[in-house]
JSON list of C-alpha atoms and ligand atoms in Angstrom, two decimals:
[
{"chain": "A", "resi": 1205, "resn": "MET", "atom": "CA", "xyz": [-23.21, -15.83, -8.95]},
{"chain": "A", "resi": 1206, "resn": "LEU", "atom": "CA", "xyz": [-23.85, -13.26, -6.00]},
{"chain": "A", "resi": 1207, "resn": "SER", "atom": "CA", "xyz": [-20.83, -12.37, -5.87]},
{"chain": "A", "resi": 1208, "resn": "ARG", "atom": "CA", "xyz": [-20.97, -10.75, -9.36]},
{"chain": "A", "resi": 1209, "resn": "LYS", "atom": "CA", "xyz": [-24.26, -9.55, -8.53]},
{"chain": "A", "resi": 1210, "resn": "LEU", "atom": "CA", "xyz": [-22.90, -7.63, -5.51]},
{"chain": "A", "resi": 1211, "resn": "LEU", "atom": "CA", "xyz": [-20.33, -6.24, -7.38]},
{"chain": "A", "resi": 1212, "resn": "ALA", "atom": "CA", "xyz": [-22.51, -4.97, -10.32]},
{"chain": "A", "resi": 1213, "resn": "LEU", "atom": "CA", "xyz": [-24.49, -3.40, -7.72]},
{"chain": "A", "resi": 1214, "resn": "SER", "atom": "CA", "xyz": [-21.18, -1.59, -5.93]},
{"chain": "A", "resi": 1215, "resn": "ILE", "atom": "CA", "xyz": [-20.39, -0.48, -9.65]},
{"chain": "A", "resi": 1216, "resn": "ALA", "atom": "CA", "xyz": [-23.25, 1.10, -10.41]},
{"chain": "A", "resi": 1217, "resn": "SER", "atom": "CA", "xyz": [-24.02, 2.77, -7.48]},
{"chain": "A", "resi": 1218, "resn": "ALA", "atom": "CA", "xyz": [-20.06, 4.01, -7.69]},
{"chain": "A", "resi": 1219, "resn": "LEU", "atom": "CA", "xyz": [-20.96, 5.51, -11.07]},
{"chain": "A", "resi": 1220, "resn": "VAL", "atom": "CA", "xyz": [-24.20, 6.70, -10.03]},
{"chain": "A", "resi": 1221, "resn": "SER", "atom": "CA", "xyz": [-23.33, 8.55, -6.95]},
{"chain": "A", "resi": 1222, "resn": "ALA", "atom": "CA", "xyz": [-19.70, 9.53, -7.83]},
{"chain": "A", "resi": 1223, "resn": "PRO", "atom": "CA", "xyz": [-20.91, 13.06, -8.72]},
{"chain": "A", "resi": 1224, "resn": "ALA", "atom": "CA", "xyz": [-22.79, 14.10, -5.74]},
{"chain": "A", "resi": 1225, "resn": "ILE", "atom": "CA", "xyz": [-20.34, 12.01, -3.45]},
{"chain": "A", "resi": 1226, "resn": "ALA", "atom": "CA", "xyz": [-17.65, 14.10, -5.11]},
{"chain": "A", "resi": 1227, "resn": "ALA", "atom": "CA", "xyz": [-19.09, 17.59, -4.53]},
{"chain": "A", "resi": 1228, "resn": "ASP", "atom": "CA", "xyz": [-20.70, 17.03, -1.14]},
{"chain": "A", "resi": 1229, "resn": "ASN", "atom": "CA", "xyz": [-17.72, 14.64, 0.50]},
{"chain": "A", "resi": 1230, "resn": "PRO", "atom": "CA", "xyz": [-14.21, 15.75, -0.45]},
{"chain": "A", "resi": 1231, "resn": "ALA", "atom": "CA", "xyz": [-12.41, 13.12, 1.17]},
{"chain": "A", "resi": 1232, "resn": "SER", "atom": "CA", "xyz": [-13.85, 10.83, -1.59]},
{"chain": "A", "resi": 1233, "resn": "HIS", "atom": "CA", "xyz": [-11.28, 12.27, -4.44]},
{"chain": "A", "resi": 1234, "resn": "GLN", "atom": "CA", "xyz": [-8.38, 12.31, -1.88]},
{"chain": "A", "resi": 1235, "resn": "HIS", "atom": "CA", "xyz": [-4.92, 12.60, -3.54]},
{"chain": "A", "resi": 1236, "resn": "GLY", "atom": "CA", "xyz": [-2.50, 9.68, -2.98]},
{"chain": "A", "resi": 1237, "resn": "HIS", "atom": "CA", "xyz": [-5.13, 7.55, -2.01]},
{"chain": "A", "resi": 1238, "resn": "ALA", "atom": "CA", "xyz": [-7.01, 4.79, -3.92]},
{"chain": "A", "resi": 1239, "resn": "GLU", "atom": "CA", "xyz": [-9.62, 2.58, -3.34]},
{"chain": "A", "resi": 1240, "resn": "MET", "atom": "CA", "xyz": [-10.34, -1.27, -4.46]},
{"chain": "A", "resi": 1241, "resn": "GLN", "atom": "CA", "xyz": [-12.96, -3.57, -4.18]},
{"chain": "A", "resi": 1242, "resn": "LEU", "atom": "CA", "xyz": [-12.66, -7.18, -5.15]},
{"chain": "A", "resi": 1243, "resn": "ALA", "atom": "CA", "xyz": [-15.31, -10.04, -5.36]},
{"chain": "A", "resi": 1244, "resn": "PHE", "atom": "CA", "xyz": [-13.96, -13.69, -5.94]},
{"chain": "A", "resi": 1245, "resn": "SER", "atom": "CA", "xyz": [-16.02, -16.67, -6.89]},
{"chain": "A", "resi": 1246, "resn": "ASP", "atom": "CA", "xyz": [-13.70, -19.57, -7.46]},
{"chain": "A", "resi": 1247, "resn": "ASN", "atom": "CA", "xyz": [-11.15, -18.95, -9.67]},
{"chain": "A", "resi": 1248, "resn": "GLN", "atom": "CA", "xyz": [-12.67, -15.76, -11.01]},
{"chain": "A", "resi": 1249, "resn": "VAL", "atom": "CA", "xyz": [-12.17, -12.09, -8.74]},
{"chain": "A", "resi": 1250, "resn": "GLU", "atom": "CA", "xyz": [-13.99, -9.15, -10.38]},
{"chain": "A", "resi": 1251, "resn": "ILE", "atom": "CA", "xyz": [-12.04, -5.42, -9.45]},
{"chain": "A", "resi": 1252, "resn": "LEU", "atom": "CA", "xyz": [-13.52, -2.11, -9.46]},
{"chain": "A", "resi": 1253, "resn": "LEU", "atom": "CA", "xyz": [-10.63, 0.24, -8.70]},
{"chain": "A", "resi": 1254, "resn": "MET", "atom": "CA", "xyz": [-11.58, 4.58, -8.12]},
{"chain": "A", "resi": 1255, "resn": "SER", "atom": "CA", "xyz": [-8.54, 6.44, -7.97]},
{"chain": "A", "resi": 1256, "resn": "PRO", "atom": "CA", "xyz": [-7.75, 10.31, -8.63]},
{"chain": "A", "resi": 1257, "resn": "ALA", "atom": "CA", "xyz": [-6.22, 10.63, -11.80]},
{"chain": "A", "resi": 1258, "resn": "GLY", "atom": "CA", "xyz": [-3.30, 13.03, -10.04]},
{"chain": "A", "resi": 1259, "resn": "ASN", "atom": "CA", "xyz": [-2.23, 9.31, -8.43]},
{"chain": "A", "resi": 1260, "resn": "MET", "atom": "CA", "xyz": [-1.24, 7.73, -11.60]},
{"chain": "A", "resi": 1261, "resn": "LEU", "atom": "CA", "xyz": [-1.01, 10.36, -13.72]},
{"chain": "A", "resi": 1262, "resn": "GLY", "atom": "CA", "xyz": [1.08, 13.13, -11.82]},
{"chain": "A", "resi": 1263, "resn": "PHE", "atom": "CA", "xyz": [-1.53, 15.80, -13.07]},
{"chain": "A", "resi": 1264, "resn": "GLU", "atom": "CA", "xyz": [-5.04, 16.25, -12.74]},
{"chain": "A", "resi": 1265, "resn": "HIS", "atom": "CA", "xyz": [-6.18, 18.50, -15.85]},
{"chain": "A", "resi": 1266, "resn": "HIS", "atom": "CA", "xyz": [-6.07, 17.52, -19.55]},
{"chain": "A", "resi": 1267, "resn": "PRO", "atom": "CA", "xyz": [-3.49, 16.64, -21.29]},
{"chain": "A", "resi": 1268, "resn": "ARG", "atom": "CA", "xyz": [-1.67, 19.71, -22.39]},
{"chain": "A", "resi": 1269, "resn": "THR", "atom": "CA", "xyz": [2.10, 18.41, -23.99]},
{"chain": "A", "resi": 1270, "resn": "PRO", "atom": "CA", "xyz": [2.67, 15.51, -25.90]},
{"chain": "A", "resi": 1271, "resn": "GLU", "atom": "CA", "xyz": [4.86, 14.22, -22.97]},
{"chain": "A", "resi": 1272, "resn": "GLN", "atom": "CA", "xyz": [1.00, 14.43, -20.94]},
{"chain": "A", "resi": 1273, "resn": "HIS", "atom": "CA", "xyz": [-0.76, 12.54, -23.75]},
{"chain": "A", "resi": 1274, "resn": "GLN", "atom": "CA", "xyz": [2.09, 9.77, -23.78]},
{"chain": "A", "resi": 1275, "resn": "THR", "atom": "CA", "xyz": [1.79, 9.73, -19.97]},
{"chain": "A", "resi": 1276, "resn": "ALA", "atom": "CA", "xyz": [-1.93, 9.48, -20.18]},
{"chain": "A", "resi": 1277, "resn": "ASP", "atom": "CA", "xyz": [-1.70, 6.52, -23.00]},
{"chain": "A", "resi": 1278, "resn": "ASN", "atom": "CA", "xyz": [0.32, 4.25, -20.81]},
{"chain": "A", "resi": 1279, "resn": "VAL", "atom": "CA", "xyz": [-1.36, 4.37, -17.67]},
{"chain": "A", "resi": 1280, "resn": "THR", "atom": "CA", "xyz": [-4.74, 3.21, -19.72]},
{"chain": "A", "resi": 1281, "resn": "ASN", "atom": "CA", "xyz": [-2.83, 1.02, -21.51]},
{"chain": "A", "resi": 1282, "resn": "TRP", "atom": "CA", "xyz": [-1.27, -0.33, -18.55]},
{"chain": "A", "resi": 1283, "resn": "LEU", "atom": "CA", "xyz": [-4.85, -0.39, -16.80]},
{"chain": "A", "resi": 1284, "resn": "GLU", "atom": "CA", "xyz": [-6.11, -2.28, -19.51]},
{"chain": "A", "resi": 1285, "resn": "GLU", "atom": "CA", "xyz": [-3.16, -5.18, -19.93]},
{"chain": "A", "resi": 1286, "resn": "THR", "atom": "CA", "xyz": [-2.02, -5.48, -16.37]},
{"chain": "A", "resi": 1287, "resn": "PRO", "atom": "CA", "xyz": [-4.34, -8.03, -13.63]},
{"chain": "A", "resi": 1288, "resn": "LEU", "atom": "CA", "xyz": [-4.35, -5.38, -10.83]},
{"chain": "A", "resi": 1289, "resn": "VAL", "atom": "CA", "xyz": [-4.12, -8.50, -8.16]},
{"chain": "A", "resi": 1290, "resn": "ASN", "atom": "CA", "xyz": [-2.55, -11.35, -8.74]},
{"chain": "A", "resi": 1291, "resn": "THR", "atom": "CA", "xyz": [-1.84, -14.87, -7.11]},
{"chain": "A", "resi": 1292, "resn": "GLN", "atom": "CA", "xyz": [1.95, -15.68, -5.87]},
{"chain": "A", "resi": 1293, "resn": "GLU", "atom": "CA", "xyz": [2.20, -16.89, -9.24]},
{"chain": "A", "resi": 1294, "resn": "SER", "atom": "CA", "xyz": [0.97, -14.64, -11.25]},
{"chain": "A", "resi": 1295, "resn": "THR", "atom": "CA", "xyz": [-1.90, -16.80, -13.01]},
{"chain": "A", "resi": 1296, "resn": "CYS", "atom": "CA", "xyz": [-4.43, -14.09, -13.20]},
{"chain": "A", "resi": 1297, "resn": "THR", "atom": "CA", "xyz": [-4.74, -13.42, -17.02]},
{"chain": "A", "resi": 1298, "resn": "VAL", "atom": "CA", "xyz": [-7.43, -10.32, -17.97]},
{"chain": "A", "resi": 1299, "resn": "GLN", "atom": "CA", "xyz": [-10.91, -11.42, -19.32]},
{"chain": "A", "resi": 1300, "resn": "GLU", "atom": "CA", "xyz": [-12.56, -8.14, -19.38]},
{"chain": "A", "resi": 1301, "resn": "GLY", "atom": "CA", "xyz": [-11.59, -4.51, -18.37]},
{"chain": "A", "resi": 1302, "resn": "THR", "atom": "CA", "xyz": [-12.57, -0.96, -19.44]},
{"chain": "A", "resi": 1303, "resn": "VAL", "atom": "CA", "xyz": [-10.77, 2.31, -18.08]},
{"chain": "A", "resi": 1304, "resn": "GLN", "atom": "CA", "xyz": [-12.35, 5.57, -17.78]},
{"chain": "A", "resi": 1305, "resn": "ASN", "atom": "CA", "xyz": [-10.09, 8.48, -17.64]},
{"chain": "A", "resi": 1306, "resn": "GLU", "atom": "CA", "xyz": [-11.84, 11.42, -17.11]},
{"chain": "A", "resi": 1307, "resn": "LEU", "atom": "CA", "xyz": [-9.15, 13.20, -18.54]},
{"chain": "A", "resi": 1308, "resn": "ALA", "atom": "CA", "xyz": [-7.34, 10.79, -21.40]},
{"chain": "A", "resi": 1309, "resn": "ASP", "atom": "CA", "xyz": [-10.68, 10.46, -23.20]},
{"chain": "A", "resi": 1310, "resn": "ASP", "atom": "CA", "xyz": [-11.35, 13.58, -23.68]},
{"chain": "A", "resi": 1311, "resn": "ARG", "atom": "CA", "xyz": [-8.97, 14.09, -27.05]},
{"chain": "A", "resi": 1312, "resn": "ASP", "atom": "CA", "xyz": [-10.57, 16.76, -28.43]},
{"chain": "A", "resi": 1313, "resn": "HIS", "atom": "CA", "xyz": [-10.76, 18.83, -25.38]},
{"chain": "A", "resi": 1314, "resn": "ASP", "atom": "CA", "xyz": [-9.29, 22.38, -26.11]},
{"chain": "A", "resi": 1315, "resn": "ALA", "atom": "CA", "xyz": [-7.50, 22.94, -22.42]},
{"chain": "A", "resi": 1316, "resn": "HIS", "atom": "CA", "xyz": [-7.75, 26.79, -23.48]},
{"chain": "A", "resi": 1317, "resn": "SER", "atom": "CA", "xyz": [-11.29, 26.71, -23.65]},
{"chain": "A", "resi": 1318, "resn": "HIS", "atom": "CA", "xyz": [-11.90, 26.83, -20.05]},
{"chain": "A", "resi": 1319, "resn": "ASP", "atom": "CA", "xyz": [-9.59, 27.01, -16.63]},
{"chain": "A", "resi": 1320, "resn": "ASP", "atom": "CA", "xyz": [-9.28, 23.77, -15.55]},
{"chain": "A", "resi": 1321, "resn": "GLN", "atom": "CA", "xyz": [-6.72, 24.47, -13.05]},
{"chain": "A", "resi": 1322, "resn": "ASN", "atom": "CA", "xyz": [-8.79, 24.15, -9.81]},
{"chain": "A", "resi": 1323, "resn": "GLN", "atom": "CA", "xyz": [-10.22, 20.78, -11.60]},
{"chain": "A", "resi": 1324, "resn": "HIS", "atom": "CA", "xyz": [-10.63, 17.34, -10.11]},
{"chain": "A", "resi": 1325, "resn": "ALA", "atom": "CA", "xyz": [-10.72, 14.26, -12.28]},
{"chain": "A", "resi": 1326, "resn": "ASP", "atom": "CA", "xyz": [-10.56, 10.12, -11.47]},
{"chain": "A", "resi": 1327, "resn": "ILE", "atom": "CA", "xyz": [-10.02, 6.93, -13.25]},
{"chain": "A", "resi": 1328, "resn": "THR", "atom": "CA", "xyz": [-12.06, 4.23, -12.94]},
{"chain": "A", "resi": 1329, "resn": "VAL", "atom": "CA", "xyz": [-10.93, 0.59, -13.84]},
{"chain": "A", "resi": 1330, "resn": "THR", "atom": "CA", "xyz": [-12.98, -2.14, -13.81]},
{"chain": "A", "resi": 1331, "resn": "GLN", "atom": "CA", "xyz": [-11.84, -5.51, -14.42]},
{"chain": "A", "resi": 1332, "resn": "VAL", "atom": "CA", "xyz": [-12.56, -9.62, -14.71]},
{"chain": "A", "resi": 1333, "resn": "LEU", "atom": "CA", "xyz": [-9.91, -12.21, -14.13]},
{"chain": "A", "resi": 1334, "resn": "ASN", "atom": "CA", "xyz": [-9.26, -15.58, -14.62]},
{"chain": "A", "resi": 1335, "resn": "CYS", "atom": "CA", "xyz": [-6.91, -17.14, -11.87]},
{"chain": "A", "resi": 1336, "resn": "PRO", "atom": "CA", "xyz": [-6.25, -20.39, -11.78]},
{"chain": "A", "resi": 1337, "resn": "GLY", "atom": "CA", "xyz": [-5.42, -21.18, -8.00]},
{"chain": "A", "resi": 1338, "resn": "LEU", "atom": "CA", "xyz": [-7.22, -18.33, -6.80]},
{"chain": "A", "resi": 1339, "resn": "ASP", "atom": "CA", "xyz": [-9.86, -20.41, -4.66]},
{"chain": "A", "resi": 1340, "resn": "THR", "atom": "CA", "xyz": [-6.57, -21.83, -2.63]},
{"chain": "A", "resi": 1341, "resn": "SER", "atom": "CA", "xyz": [-4.36, -18.50, -2.45]},
{"chain": "A", "resi": 1342, "resn": "ALA", "atom": "CA", "xyz": [-3.73, -17.54, 1.23]},
{"chain": "A", "resi": 1343, "resn": "SER", "atom": "CA", "xyz": [-2.17, -14.20, -0.16]},
{"chain": "A", "resi": 1344, "resn": "LEU", "atom": "CA", "xyz": [-2.32, -11.73, -3.31]},
{"chain": "A", "resi": 1345, "resn": "THR", "atom": "CA", "xyz": [0.11, -9.45, -4.58]},
{"chain": "A", "resi": 1346, "resn": "THR", "atom": "CA", "xyz": [-1.12, -6.15, -6.65]},
{"chain": "A", "resi": 1347, "resn": "PRO", "atom": "CA", "xyz": [1.02, -3.94, -8.75]},
{"chain": "A", "resi": 1348, "resn": "LEU", "atom": "CA", "xyz": [-0.53, -1.00, -8.31]},
{"chain": "A", "resi": 1349, "resn": "THR", "atom": "CA", "xyz": [1.57, 0.33, -5.16]},
{"chain": "A", "resi": 1350, "resn": "THR", "atom": "CA", "xyz": [4.60, 0.20, -6.82]},
{"chain": "A", "resi": 1351, "resn": "ARG", "atom": "CA", "xyz": [3.86, 1.27, -9.90]},
{"chain": "A", "resi": 1352, "resn": "PHE", "atom": "CA", "xyz": [2.34, 4.31, -9.43]},
{"chain": "A", "resi": 1353, "resn": "PRO", "atom": "CA", "xyz": [4.64, 6.46, -6.90]},
{"chain": "A", "resi": 1354, "resn": "GLY", "atom": "CA", "xyz": [1.92, 8.73, -6.13]},
{"chain": "A", "resi": 1355, "resn": "LEU", "atom": "CA", "xyz": [-0.32, 5.83, -4.44]},
{"chain": "A", "resi": 1356, "resn": "GLU", "atom": "CA", "xyz": [0.76, 6.55, -0.42]},
{"chain": "A", "resi": 1357, "resn": "HIS", "atom": "CA", "xyz": [-2.51, 4.36, 0.12]},
{"chain": "A", "resi": 1358, "resn": "LEU", "atom": "CA", "xyz": [-4.16, 1.73, -0.89]},
{"chain": "A", "resi": 1359, "resn": "ASP", "atom": "CA", "xyz": [-7.59, 0.52, 0.67]},
{"chain": "A", "resi": 1360, "resn": "ILE", "atom": "CA", "xyz": [-8.54, -2.92, -0.85]},
{"chain": "A", "resi": 1361, "resn": "ALA", "atom": "CA", "xyz": [-11.63, -4.40, 0.35]},
{"chain": "A", "resi": 1362, "resn": "TRP", "atom": "CA", "xyz": [-12.95, -8.16, -0.88]},
{"chain": "A", "resi": 1363, "resn": "ALA", "atom": "CA", "xyz": [-15.63, -10.41, -0.37]},
{"chain": "A", "resi": 1364, "resn": "GLY", "atom": "CA", "xyz": [-16.61, -13.73, -1.39]},
{"chain": "A", "resi": 1365, "resn": "PRO", "atom": "CA", "xyz": [-17.35, -17.44, -1.01]},
{"chain": "A", "resi": 1366, "resn": "ASP", "atom": "CA", "xyz": [-14.70, -17.50, 2.18]},
{"chain": "A", "resi": 1367, "resn": "GLY", "atom": "CA", "xyz": [-16.14, -14.18, 3.52]},
{"chain": "A", "resi": 1368, "resn": "GLN", "atom": "CA", "xyz": [-15.06, -10.45, 3.47]},
{"chain": "A", "resi": 1369, "resn": "GLY", "atom": "CA", "xyz": [-12.60, -8.42, 4.58]},
{"chain": "A", "resi": 1370, "resn": "ALA", "atom": "CA", "xyz": [-10.12, -5.55, 4.14]},
{"chain": "A", "resi": 1371, "resn": "ILE", "atom": "CA", "xyz": [-6.68, -4.11, 4.42]},
{"chain": "A", "resi": 1372, "resn": "ARG", "atom": "CA", "xyz": [-4.65, -0.79, 3.80]},
{"chain": "A", "resi": 1373, "resn": "LEU", "atom": "CA", "xyz": [-1.72, -1.27, 1.83]},
{"chain": "A", "resi": 1374, "resn": "ASN", "atom": "CA", "xyz": [0.88, 1.67, 2.06]},
{"chain": "A", "resi": 1375, "resn": "HIS", "atom": "CA", "xyz": [3.40, 2.68, -1.07]},
{"chain": "A", "resi": 1376, "resn": "GLU", "atom": "CA", "xyz": [5.29, -0.67, -2.35]},
{"chain": "A", "resi": 1377, "resn": "GLU", "atom": "CA", "xyz": [3.52, -2.98, 0.28]},
{"chain": "A", "resi": 1378, "resn": "ASN", "atom": "CA", "xyz": [2.44, -5.10, -2.63]},
{"chain": "A", "resi": 1379, "resn": "SER", "atom": "CA", "xyz": [0.95, -8.37, -1.02]},
{"chain": "A", "resi": 1380, "resn": "PHE", "atom": "CA", "xyz": [-1.77, -8.94, 1.05]},
{"chain": "A", "resi": 1381, "resn": "ARG", "atom": "CA", "xyz": [-3.58, -11.73, 2.72]},
{"chain": "A", "resi": 1382, "resn": "LEU", "atom": "CA", "xyz": [-7.24, -12.80, 2.11]},
{"chain": "A", "resi": 1383, "resn": "GLY", "atom": "CA", "xyz": [-7.33, -14.48, 6.14]},
{"chain": "A", "resi": 1384, "resn": "ARG", "atom": "CA", "xyz": [-8.49, -17.73, 4.95]},
{"chain": "B", "resi": 132, "resn": "LIG", "atom": "ZN1", "xyz": [-8.02, 16.17, -7.46]}
]
């Protein structure tokens, strides 16, 4: 399971290096932009998605109003339940998933205890999908670019038994070819 090891490594390195990168390299947290990595093996795909929280929530501070808490809950639930990529026949189901929302996780946080006006926050999602027919799929879809109006660009990189590739999707472009 080479791809599983690859993704595990990339997830671990992303989690370890994210704070350092965010401090040293502002481009890694770019509003309107998100990155998704896919690792294929047979009919399984492992996903790592990293996005500024503002792309999905419309704000990037701790929720202050009931509406903002509701938005954060809705987005978290959607990211937990919705396959972030799918076959054209929508055969994928979520086997495992995690959502790290730096803003929504901190429910007891007192929004007035410090000035977070200039604070940035990310949402990191991992998923393991089971997708019958994936191993013969020539193209895949993603619901992300239509679900989140704040997401202007989604960079997708993938690796699997047939090689690797990458593509940038613009807002409302929701299909990409795997080139096999
Ligand atoms: Zn930000």
